[in-house]
mmCIF file of C-alpha atoms in Angstrom:
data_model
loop_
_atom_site.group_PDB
_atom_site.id
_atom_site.type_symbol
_atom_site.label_atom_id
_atom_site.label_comp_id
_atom_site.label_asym_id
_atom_site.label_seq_id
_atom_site.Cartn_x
_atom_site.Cartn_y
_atom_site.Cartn_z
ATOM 1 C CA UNK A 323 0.000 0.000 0.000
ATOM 2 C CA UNK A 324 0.867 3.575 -0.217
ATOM 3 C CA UNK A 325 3.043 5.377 2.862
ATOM 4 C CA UNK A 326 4.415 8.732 3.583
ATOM 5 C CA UNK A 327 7.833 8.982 5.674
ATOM 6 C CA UNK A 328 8.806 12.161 7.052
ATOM 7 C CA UNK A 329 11.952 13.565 9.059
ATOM 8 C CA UNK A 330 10.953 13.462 12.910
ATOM 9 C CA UNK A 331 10.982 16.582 14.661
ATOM 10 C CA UNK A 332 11.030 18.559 16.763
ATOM 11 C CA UNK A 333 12.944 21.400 14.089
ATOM 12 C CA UNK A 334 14.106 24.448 15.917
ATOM 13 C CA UNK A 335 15.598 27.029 13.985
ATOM 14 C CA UNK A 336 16.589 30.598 13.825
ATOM 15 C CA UNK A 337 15.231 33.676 11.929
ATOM 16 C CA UNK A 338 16.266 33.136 9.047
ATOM 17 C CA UNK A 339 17.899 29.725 8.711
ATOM 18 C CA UNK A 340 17.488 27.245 5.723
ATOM 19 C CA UNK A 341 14.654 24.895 6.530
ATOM 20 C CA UNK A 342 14.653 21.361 5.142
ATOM 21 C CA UNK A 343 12.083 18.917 5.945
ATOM 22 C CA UNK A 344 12.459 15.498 4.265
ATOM 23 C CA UNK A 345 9.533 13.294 2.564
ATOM 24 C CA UNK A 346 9.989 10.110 0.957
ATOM 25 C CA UNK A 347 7.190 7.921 -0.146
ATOM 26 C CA UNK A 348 6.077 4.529 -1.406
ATOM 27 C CA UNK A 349 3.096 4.138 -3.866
ATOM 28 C CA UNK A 350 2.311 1.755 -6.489
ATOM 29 C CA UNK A 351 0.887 4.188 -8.868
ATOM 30 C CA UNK A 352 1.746 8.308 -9.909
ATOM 31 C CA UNK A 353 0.224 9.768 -6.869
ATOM 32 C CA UNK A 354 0.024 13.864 -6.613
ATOM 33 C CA UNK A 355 2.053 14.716 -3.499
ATOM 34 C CA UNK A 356 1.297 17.448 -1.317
ATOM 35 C CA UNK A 357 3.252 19.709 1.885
ATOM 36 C CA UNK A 358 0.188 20.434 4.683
ATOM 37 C CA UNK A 359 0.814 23.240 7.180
ATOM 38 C CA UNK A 360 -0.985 23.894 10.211
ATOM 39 C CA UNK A 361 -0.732 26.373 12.453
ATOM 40 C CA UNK A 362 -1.407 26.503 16.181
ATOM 41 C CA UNK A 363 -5.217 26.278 16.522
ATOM 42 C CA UNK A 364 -5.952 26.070 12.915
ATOM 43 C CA UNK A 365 -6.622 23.247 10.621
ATOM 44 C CA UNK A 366 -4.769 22.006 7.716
ATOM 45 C CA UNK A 367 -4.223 24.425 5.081
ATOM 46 C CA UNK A 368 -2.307 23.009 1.542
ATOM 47 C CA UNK A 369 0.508 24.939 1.060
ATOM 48 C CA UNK A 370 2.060 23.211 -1.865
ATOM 49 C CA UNK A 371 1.724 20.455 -4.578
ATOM 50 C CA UNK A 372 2.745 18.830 -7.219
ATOM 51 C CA UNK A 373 1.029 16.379 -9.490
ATOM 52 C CA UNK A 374 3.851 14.521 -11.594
ATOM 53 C CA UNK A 375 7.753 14.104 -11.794
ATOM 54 C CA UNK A 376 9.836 16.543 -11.917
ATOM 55 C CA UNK A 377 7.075 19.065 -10.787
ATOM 56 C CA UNK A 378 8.023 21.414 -8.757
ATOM 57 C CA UNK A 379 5.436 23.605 -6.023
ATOM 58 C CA UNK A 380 5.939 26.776 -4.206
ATOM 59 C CA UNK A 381 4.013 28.884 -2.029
ATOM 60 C CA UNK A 382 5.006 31.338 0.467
ATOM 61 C CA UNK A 383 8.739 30.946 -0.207
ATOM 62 C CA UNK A 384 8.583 26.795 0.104
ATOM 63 C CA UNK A 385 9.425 24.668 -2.616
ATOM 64 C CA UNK A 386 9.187 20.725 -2.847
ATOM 65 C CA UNK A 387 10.067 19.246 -6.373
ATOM 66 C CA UNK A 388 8.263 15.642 -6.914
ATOM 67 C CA UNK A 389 11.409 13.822 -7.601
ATOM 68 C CA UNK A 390 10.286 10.421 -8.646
ATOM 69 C CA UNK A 391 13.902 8.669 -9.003
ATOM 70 C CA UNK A 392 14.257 8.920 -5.424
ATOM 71 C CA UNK A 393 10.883 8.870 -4.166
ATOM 72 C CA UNK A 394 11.033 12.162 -2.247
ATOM 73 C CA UNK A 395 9.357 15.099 -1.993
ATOM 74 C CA UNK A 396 11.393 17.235 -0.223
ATOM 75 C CA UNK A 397 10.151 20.823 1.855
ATOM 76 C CA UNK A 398 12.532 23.952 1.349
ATOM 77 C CA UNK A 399 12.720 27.013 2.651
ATOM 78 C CA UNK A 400 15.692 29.549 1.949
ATOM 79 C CA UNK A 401 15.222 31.537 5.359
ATOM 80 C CA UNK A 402 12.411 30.618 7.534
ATOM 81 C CA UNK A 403 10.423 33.368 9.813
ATOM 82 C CA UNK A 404 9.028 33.300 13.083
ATOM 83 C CA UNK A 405 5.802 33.111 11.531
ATOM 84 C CA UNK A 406 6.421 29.603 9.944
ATOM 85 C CA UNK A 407 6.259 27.749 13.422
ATOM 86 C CA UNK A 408 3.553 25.239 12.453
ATOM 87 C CA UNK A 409 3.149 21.825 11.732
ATOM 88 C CA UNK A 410 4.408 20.412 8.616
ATOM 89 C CA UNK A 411 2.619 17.159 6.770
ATOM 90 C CA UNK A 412 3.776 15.550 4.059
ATOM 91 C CA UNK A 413 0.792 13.713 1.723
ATOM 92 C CA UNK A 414 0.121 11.400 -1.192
ATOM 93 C CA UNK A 415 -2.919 11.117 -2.833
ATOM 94 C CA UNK A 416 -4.368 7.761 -3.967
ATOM 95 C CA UNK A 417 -7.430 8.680 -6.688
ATOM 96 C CA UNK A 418 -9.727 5.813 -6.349
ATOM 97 C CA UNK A 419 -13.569 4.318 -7.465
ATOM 98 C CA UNK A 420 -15.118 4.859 -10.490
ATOM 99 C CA UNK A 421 -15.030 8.077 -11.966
ATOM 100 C CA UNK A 422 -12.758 9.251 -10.096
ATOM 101 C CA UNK A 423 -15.642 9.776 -7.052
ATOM 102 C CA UNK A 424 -13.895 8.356 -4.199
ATOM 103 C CA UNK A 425 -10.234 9.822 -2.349
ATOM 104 C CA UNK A 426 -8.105 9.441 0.020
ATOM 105 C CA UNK A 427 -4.844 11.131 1.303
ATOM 106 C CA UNK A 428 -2.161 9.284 2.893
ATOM 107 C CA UNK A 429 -0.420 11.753 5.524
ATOM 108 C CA UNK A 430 2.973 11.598 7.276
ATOM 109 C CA UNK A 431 3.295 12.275 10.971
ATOM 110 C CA UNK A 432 3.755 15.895 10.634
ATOM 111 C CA UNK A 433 7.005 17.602 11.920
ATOM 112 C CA UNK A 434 6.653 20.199 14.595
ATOM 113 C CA UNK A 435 9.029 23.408 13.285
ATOM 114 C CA UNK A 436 9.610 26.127 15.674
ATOM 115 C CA UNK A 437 11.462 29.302 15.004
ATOM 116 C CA UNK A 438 12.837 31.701 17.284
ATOM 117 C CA UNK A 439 13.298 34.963 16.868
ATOM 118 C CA UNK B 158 -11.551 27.257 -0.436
ATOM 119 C CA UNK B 159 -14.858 26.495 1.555
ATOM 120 C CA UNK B 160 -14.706 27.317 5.397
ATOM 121 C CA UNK B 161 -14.914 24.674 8.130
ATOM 122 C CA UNK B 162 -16.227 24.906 11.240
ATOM 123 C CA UNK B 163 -16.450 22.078 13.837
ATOM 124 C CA UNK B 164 -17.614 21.616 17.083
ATOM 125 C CA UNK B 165 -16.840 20.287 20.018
ATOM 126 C CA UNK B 166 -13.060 22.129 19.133
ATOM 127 C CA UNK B 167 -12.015 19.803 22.316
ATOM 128 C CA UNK B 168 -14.114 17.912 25.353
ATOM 129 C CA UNK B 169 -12.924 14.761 27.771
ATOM 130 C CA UNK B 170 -15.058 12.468 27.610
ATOM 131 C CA UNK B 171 -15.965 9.410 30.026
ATOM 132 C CA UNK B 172 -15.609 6.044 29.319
ATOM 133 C CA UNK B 173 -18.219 4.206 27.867
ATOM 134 C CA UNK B 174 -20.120 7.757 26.529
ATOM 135 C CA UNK B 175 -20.912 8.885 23.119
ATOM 136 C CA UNK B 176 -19.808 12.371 21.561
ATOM 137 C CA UNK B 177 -20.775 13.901 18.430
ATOM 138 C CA UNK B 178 -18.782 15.851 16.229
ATOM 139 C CA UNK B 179 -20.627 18.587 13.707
ATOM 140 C CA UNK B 180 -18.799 19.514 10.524
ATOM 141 C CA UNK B 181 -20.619 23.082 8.841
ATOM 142 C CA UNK B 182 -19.286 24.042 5.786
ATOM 143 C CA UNK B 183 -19.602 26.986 4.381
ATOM 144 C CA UNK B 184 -20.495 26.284 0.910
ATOM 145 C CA UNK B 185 -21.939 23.376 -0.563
ATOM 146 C CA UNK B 186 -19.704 20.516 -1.185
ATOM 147 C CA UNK B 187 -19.987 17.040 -2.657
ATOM 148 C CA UNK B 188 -17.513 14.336 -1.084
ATOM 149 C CA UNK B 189 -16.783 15.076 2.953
ATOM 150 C CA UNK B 190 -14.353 13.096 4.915
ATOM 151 C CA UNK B 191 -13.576 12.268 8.595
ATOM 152 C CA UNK B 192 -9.950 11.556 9.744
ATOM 153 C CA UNK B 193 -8.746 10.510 12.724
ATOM 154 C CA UNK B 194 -5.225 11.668 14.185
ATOM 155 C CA UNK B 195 -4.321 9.435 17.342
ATOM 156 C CA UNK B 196 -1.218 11.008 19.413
ATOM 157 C CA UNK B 197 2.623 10.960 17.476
ATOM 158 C CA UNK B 198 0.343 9.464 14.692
ATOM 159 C CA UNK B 199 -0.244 10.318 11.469
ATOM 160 C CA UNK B 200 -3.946 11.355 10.018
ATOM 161 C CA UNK B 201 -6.019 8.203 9.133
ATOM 162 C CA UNK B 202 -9.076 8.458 6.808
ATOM 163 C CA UNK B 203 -11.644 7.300 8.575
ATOM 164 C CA UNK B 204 -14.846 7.265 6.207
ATOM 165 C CA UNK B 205 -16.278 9.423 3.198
ATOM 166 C CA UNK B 206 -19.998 11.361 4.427
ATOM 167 C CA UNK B 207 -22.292 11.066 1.535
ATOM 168 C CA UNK B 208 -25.046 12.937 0.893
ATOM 169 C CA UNK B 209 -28.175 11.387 0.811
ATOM 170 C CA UNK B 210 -26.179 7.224 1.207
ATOM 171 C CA UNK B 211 -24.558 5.495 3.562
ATOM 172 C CA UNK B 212 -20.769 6.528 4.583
ATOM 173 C CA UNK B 213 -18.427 4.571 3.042
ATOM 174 C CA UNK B 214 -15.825 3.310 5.925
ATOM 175 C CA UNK B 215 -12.048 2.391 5.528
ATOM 176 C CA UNK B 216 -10.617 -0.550 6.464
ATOM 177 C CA UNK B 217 -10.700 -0.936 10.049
ATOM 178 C CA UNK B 218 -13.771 1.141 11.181
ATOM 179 C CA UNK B 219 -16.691 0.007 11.010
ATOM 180 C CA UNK B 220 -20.603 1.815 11.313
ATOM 181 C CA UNK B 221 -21.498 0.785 14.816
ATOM 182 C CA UNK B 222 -18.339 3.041 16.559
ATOM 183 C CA UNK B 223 -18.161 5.820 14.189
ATOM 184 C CA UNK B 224 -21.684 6.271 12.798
ATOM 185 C CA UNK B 225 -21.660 9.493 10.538
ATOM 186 C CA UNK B 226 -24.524 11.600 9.010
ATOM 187 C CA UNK B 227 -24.829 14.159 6.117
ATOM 188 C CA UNK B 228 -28.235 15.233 5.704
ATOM 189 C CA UNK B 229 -27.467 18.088 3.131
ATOM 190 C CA UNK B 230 -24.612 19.433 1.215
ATOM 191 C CA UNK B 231 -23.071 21.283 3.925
ATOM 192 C CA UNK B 232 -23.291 19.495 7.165
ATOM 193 C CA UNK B 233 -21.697 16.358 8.572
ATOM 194 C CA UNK B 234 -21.354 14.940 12.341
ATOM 195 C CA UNK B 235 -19.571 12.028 13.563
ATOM 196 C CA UNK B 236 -20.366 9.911 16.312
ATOM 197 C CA UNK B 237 -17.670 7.998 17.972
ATOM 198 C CA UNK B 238 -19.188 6.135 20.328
ATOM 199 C CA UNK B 239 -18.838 3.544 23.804
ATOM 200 C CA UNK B 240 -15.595 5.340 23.906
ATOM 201 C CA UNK B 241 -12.328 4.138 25.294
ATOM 202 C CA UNK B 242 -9.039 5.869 26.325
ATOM 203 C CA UNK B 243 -8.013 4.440 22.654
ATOM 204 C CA UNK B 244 -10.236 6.809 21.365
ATOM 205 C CA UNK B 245 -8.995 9.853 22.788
ATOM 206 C CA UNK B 246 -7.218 11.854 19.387
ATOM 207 C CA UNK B 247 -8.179 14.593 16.898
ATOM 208 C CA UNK B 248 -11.019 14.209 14.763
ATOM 209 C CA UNK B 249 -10.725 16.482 11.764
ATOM 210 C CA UNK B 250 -13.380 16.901 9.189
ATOM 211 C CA UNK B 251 -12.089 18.086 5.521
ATOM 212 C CA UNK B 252 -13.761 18.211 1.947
ATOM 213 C CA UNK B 253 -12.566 18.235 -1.474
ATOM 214 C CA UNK B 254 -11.707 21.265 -2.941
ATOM 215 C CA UNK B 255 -12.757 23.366 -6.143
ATOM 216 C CA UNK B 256 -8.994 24.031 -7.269
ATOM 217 C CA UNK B 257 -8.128 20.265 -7.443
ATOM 218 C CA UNK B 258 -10.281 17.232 -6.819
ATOM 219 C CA UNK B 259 -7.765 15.808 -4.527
ATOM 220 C CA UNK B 260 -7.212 19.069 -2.507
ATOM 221 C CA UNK B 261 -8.468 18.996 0.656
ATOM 222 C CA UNK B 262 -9.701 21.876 3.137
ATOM 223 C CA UNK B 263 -9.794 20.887 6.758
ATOM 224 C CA UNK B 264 -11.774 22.030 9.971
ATOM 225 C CA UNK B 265 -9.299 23.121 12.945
ATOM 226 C CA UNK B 266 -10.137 19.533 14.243
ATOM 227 C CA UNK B 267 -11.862 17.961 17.642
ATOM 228 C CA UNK B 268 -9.784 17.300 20.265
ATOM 229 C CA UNK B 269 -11.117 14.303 22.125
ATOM 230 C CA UNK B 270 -9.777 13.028 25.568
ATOM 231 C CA UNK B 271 -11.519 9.894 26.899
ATOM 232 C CA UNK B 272 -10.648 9.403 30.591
#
């Protein structure tokens, strides 16, 4: 079946740092791939996707590039701000049942990034 | 993207009890979904809320504990009920969204403790 395996946290960073949060995946099929955020007391917003190799997403100054070689879907960010302190999920989608009528996301575990000021 | 709302956002519950969980959206949407997030886990699908049929349930949840309802295009509850400590997670309601079929928007989630 499909999975989604993502760096553990805790992540604690600086202003400013380079954020990387890893995402590999297993899937017997071309899923679409997908970086969740959310934020404290919020639910899951999308921030980025990417639908087929070599794809690359961005939103917000986060990229992830759908690199199917490797299996990985990897979350970037050049210099991170306090304002990124969320939680970070990494998800594959699985597009299922006839015409297309039925879905279903496989999710990481989420990695917890805080950054301080 | 459509607006969730859910409610209870948390509540402890007692052992053995029933709890409901409303889903409003804010717009009217075809597919809804349930997920559950148990603690240091990741989120599980737990069934697909159809309107106007029976839920459709993923593999190791069943009708009797999680009986769901969606009497019109923009509401939803889940029931998880004779709860146990094993129960005790984040329920988060979510439908598909208009900019991608496989795009989901989520509610902020039900925190449930069972004692």
């Amino acid at each position: 079946g499909n999975s989604v395996t993502q760096m553990e946290g805790p992540v604690t960073l600086s202003e400013e740092a380079f954020l990387t949060i890893n995402c590999t995946y297993t899937a017997t099929g071309y899923p679409s791939l997908f970086w969740y955020v959310q934020y404290p007391g919020e639910g899951l917003q999308l921030l980025l996707k990417a639908t087929k190799a070599d794809d690359k997403g961005s939103n917000k100054g986060f990229e992830a590039t759908y690199r199917k070689e490797t299996t990985s879907f990897h979350l970037e960010k050049g210099s991170v701000q306090v304002s990124d302190s969320a939680v970070y999920f990494c998800a594959l989608s699985d597009l299922r049942g006839s015409g297309g009528s039925n879905y279903k996301l496989t999710f990481g575990k989420g990695t917890l990034l805080t950054v301080n000021p | 993207s459509a607006v969730i709302s859910q409610k209870p956002s948390r509540d402890i519950c007692q052992r053995g009890t029933s709890l409901t969980i409303q889903c409003q959206v804010d717009s009217q949407v075809t597919m809804m979904f349930w997920y559950r997030q148990q603690p240091g886990q990741s989120l599980t699908l737990i069934a697909t809320a159809n309107q106007g049929s029976e839920a459709t349930y993923e593999s190791g949840f069943v009708i009797d504990k999680f009986p769901i309802s969606r009497p019109n295009l923009t509401f939803s509850t889940l029931t998880v009920s004779n709860m146990s400590p094993e129960d005790s997670s984040i329920y988060l309601c979510s439908v598909a969204g208009t900019t991608g079929a496989n795009v989901l928007t989520f509610g902020a989630g039900s925190r449930l403790t069972v004692l």
